[in-house]
Short mmCIF file of C-alpha atoms in Angstrom, two decimals:
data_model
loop_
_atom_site.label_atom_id
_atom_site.label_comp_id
_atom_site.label_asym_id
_atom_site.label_seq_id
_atom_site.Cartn_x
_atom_site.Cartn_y
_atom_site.Cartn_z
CA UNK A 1 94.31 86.16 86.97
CA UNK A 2 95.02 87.71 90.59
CA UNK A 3 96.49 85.68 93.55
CA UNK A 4 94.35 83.68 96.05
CA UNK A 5 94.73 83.22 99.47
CA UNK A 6 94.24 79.72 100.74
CA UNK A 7 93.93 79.49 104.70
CA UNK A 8 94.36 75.59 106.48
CA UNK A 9 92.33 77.33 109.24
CA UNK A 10 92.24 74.63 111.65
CA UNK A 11 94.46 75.74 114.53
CA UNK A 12 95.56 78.78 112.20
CA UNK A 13 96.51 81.35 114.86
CA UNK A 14 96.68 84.25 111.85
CA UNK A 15 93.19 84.11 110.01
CA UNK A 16 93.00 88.39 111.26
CA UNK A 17 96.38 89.12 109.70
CA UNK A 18 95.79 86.74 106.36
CA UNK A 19 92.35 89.30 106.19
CA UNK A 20 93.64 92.31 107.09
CA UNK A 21 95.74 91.81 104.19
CA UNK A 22 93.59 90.27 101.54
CA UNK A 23 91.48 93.62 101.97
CA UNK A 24 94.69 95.56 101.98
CA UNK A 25 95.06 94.27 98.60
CA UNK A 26 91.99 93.27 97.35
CA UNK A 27 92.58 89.42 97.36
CA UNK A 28 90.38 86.52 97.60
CA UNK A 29 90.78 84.43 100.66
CA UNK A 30 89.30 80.53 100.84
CA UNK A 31 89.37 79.44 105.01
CA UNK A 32 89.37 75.72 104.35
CA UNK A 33 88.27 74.04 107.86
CA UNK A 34 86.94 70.36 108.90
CA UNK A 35 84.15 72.37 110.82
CA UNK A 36 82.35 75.50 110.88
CA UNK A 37 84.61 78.36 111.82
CA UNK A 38 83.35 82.14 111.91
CA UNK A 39 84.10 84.21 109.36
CA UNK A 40 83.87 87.80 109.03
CA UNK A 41 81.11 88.93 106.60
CA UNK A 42 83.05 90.08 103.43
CA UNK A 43 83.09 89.57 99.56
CA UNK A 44 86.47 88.66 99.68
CA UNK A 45 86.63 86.27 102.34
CA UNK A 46 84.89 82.35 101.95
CA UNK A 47 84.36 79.83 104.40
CA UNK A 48 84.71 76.35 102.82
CA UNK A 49 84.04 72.92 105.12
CA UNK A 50 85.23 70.01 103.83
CA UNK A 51 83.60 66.81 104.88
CA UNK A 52 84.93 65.25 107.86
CA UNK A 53 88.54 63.58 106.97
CA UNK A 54 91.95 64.15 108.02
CA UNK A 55 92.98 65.20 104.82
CA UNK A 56 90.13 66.36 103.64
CA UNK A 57 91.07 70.38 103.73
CA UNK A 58 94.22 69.82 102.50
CA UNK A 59 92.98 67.65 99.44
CA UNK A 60 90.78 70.54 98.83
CA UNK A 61 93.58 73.41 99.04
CA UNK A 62 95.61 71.32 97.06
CA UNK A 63 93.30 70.34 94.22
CA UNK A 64 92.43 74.39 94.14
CA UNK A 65 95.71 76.21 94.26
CA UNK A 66 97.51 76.79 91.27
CA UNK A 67 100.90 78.54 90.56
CA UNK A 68 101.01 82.26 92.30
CA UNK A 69 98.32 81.62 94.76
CA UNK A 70 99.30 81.80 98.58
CA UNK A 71 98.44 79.07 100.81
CA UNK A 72 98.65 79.46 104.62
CA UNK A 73 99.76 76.05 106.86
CA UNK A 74 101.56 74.47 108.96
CA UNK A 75 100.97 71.13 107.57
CA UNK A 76 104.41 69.93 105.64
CA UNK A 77 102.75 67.72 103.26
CA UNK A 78 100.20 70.03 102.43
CA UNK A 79 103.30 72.56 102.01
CA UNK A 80 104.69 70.17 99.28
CA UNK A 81 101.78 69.72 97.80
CA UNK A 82 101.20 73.02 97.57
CA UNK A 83 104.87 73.92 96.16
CA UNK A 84 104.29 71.53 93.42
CA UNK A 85 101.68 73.22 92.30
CA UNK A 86 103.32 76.50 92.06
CA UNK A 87 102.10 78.24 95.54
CA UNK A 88 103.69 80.51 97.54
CA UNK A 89 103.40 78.56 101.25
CA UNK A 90 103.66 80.28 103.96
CA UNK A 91 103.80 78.88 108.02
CA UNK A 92 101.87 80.87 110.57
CA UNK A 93 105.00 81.62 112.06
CA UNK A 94 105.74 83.25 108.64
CA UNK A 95 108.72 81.07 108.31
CA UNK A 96 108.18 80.29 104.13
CA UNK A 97 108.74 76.57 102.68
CA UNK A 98 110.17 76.85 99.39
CA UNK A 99 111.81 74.64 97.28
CA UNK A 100 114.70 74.58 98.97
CA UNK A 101 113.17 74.03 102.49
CA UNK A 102 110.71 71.43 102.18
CA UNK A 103 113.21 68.27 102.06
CA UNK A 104 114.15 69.09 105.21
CA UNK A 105 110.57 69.83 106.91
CA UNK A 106 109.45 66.62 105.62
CA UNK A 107 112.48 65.26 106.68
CA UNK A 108 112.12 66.37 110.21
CA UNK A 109 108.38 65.19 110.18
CA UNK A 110 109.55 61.86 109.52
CA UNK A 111 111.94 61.39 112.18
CA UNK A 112 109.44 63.20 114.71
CA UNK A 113 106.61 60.47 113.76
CA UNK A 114 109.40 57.70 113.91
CA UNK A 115 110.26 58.75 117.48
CA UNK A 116 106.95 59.16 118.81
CA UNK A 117 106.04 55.53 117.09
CA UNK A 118 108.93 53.76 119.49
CA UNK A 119 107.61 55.93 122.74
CA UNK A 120 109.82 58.74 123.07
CA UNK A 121 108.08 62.14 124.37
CA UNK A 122 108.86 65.06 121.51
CA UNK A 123 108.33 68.75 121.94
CA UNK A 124 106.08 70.38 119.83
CA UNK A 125 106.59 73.34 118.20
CA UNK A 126 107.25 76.47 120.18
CA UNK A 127 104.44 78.29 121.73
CA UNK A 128 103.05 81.13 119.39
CA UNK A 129 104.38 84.63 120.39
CA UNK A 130 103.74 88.29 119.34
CA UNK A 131 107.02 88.14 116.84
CA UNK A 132 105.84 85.06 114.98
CA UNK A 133 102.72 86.75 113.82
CA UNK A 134 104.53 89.91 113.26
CA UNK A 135 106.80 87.50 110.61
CA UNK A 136 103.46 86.46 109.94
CA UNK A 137 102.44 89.84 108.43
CA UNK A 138 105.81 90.91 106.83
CA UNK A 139 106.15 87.01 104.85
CA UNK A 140 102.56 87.49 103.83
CA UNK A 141 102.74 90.80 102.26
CA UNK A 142 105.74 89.81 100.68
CA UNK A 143 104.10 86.46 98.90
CA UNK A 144 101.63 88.96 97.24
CA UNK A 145 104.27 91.02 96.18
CA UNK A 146 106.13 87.70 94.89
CA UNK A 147 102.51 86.48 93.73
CA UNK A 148 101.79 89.51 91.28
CA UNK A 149 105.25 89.13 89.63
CA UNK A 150 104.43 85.57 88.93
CA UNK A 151 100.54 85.82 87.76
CA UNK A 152 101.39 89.09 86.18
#
């Protein structure tokens, strides 16, 4: 059964590259939002809104994916979730989270929320730039060449 594409499209800075390449490849891509988001008009692409919730996308993504699909987030617990499943996970920064990565994501999440819970000021993450979504494009297309070998 081919590879899917699952997009967390809230605040997803990459939803062009994720269909430039599903159409590249002939892939089926799922934009999972809390709201109506445009779309472009496509077989391949399918806008899905979730009922208001703040998990509700990612409860939806995760009860979907299954091993060899390709979800796009940012959201570490999703990430896991995701992983567990079998996914390929991808960051819009096209940084992966594998196996060996998410311990310390979720690790980092919790010390983040922590801090911010006894008042200190954190940074959030870096401002999006041209190379992240060129990393973007490069970790994608290699997910659906790690995807076939896995569903194939």
């Amino acid at each position: 059964m081919p590879s899917r594409i699952f997009v967390d499209a809230d605040a997803c800075p990459v939803k062009d590259e994720v269909y430039k390449v599903a159409r590249r490849y002939g892939l089926q891509v799922y934009v999972v939002a809390g709201a109506f988001l445009m779309v472009p008009k496509d077989p391949l692409i399918e806008r899905v809104i979730v009922e208001a919730g703040p998990d509700a996308a990612d409860d939806w993504i995760a009860g979907e994916v299954r091993r060899g699909d390709i979800v796009v987030t940012h959201d570490i617990p999703l990430a896991q979730r995701c992983l567990q499943a079998g996914a390929l996970v991808i960051g819009p920064n096209g940084r992966p989270f594998t196996e060996d990565s998410i311990g310390q994501a979720l690790a980092g999440r919790a010390i983040g929320e922590h801090l911010r819970s006894v008042g200190e000021v954190t940074r959030g993450p870096p401002p999006f730039q041209a190379k992240d979504r060129s990393r973007f494009l490069s970790a994608l297309d290699e997910a659906v060449h790690r995807s076939r070998r896995i569903a194939g």
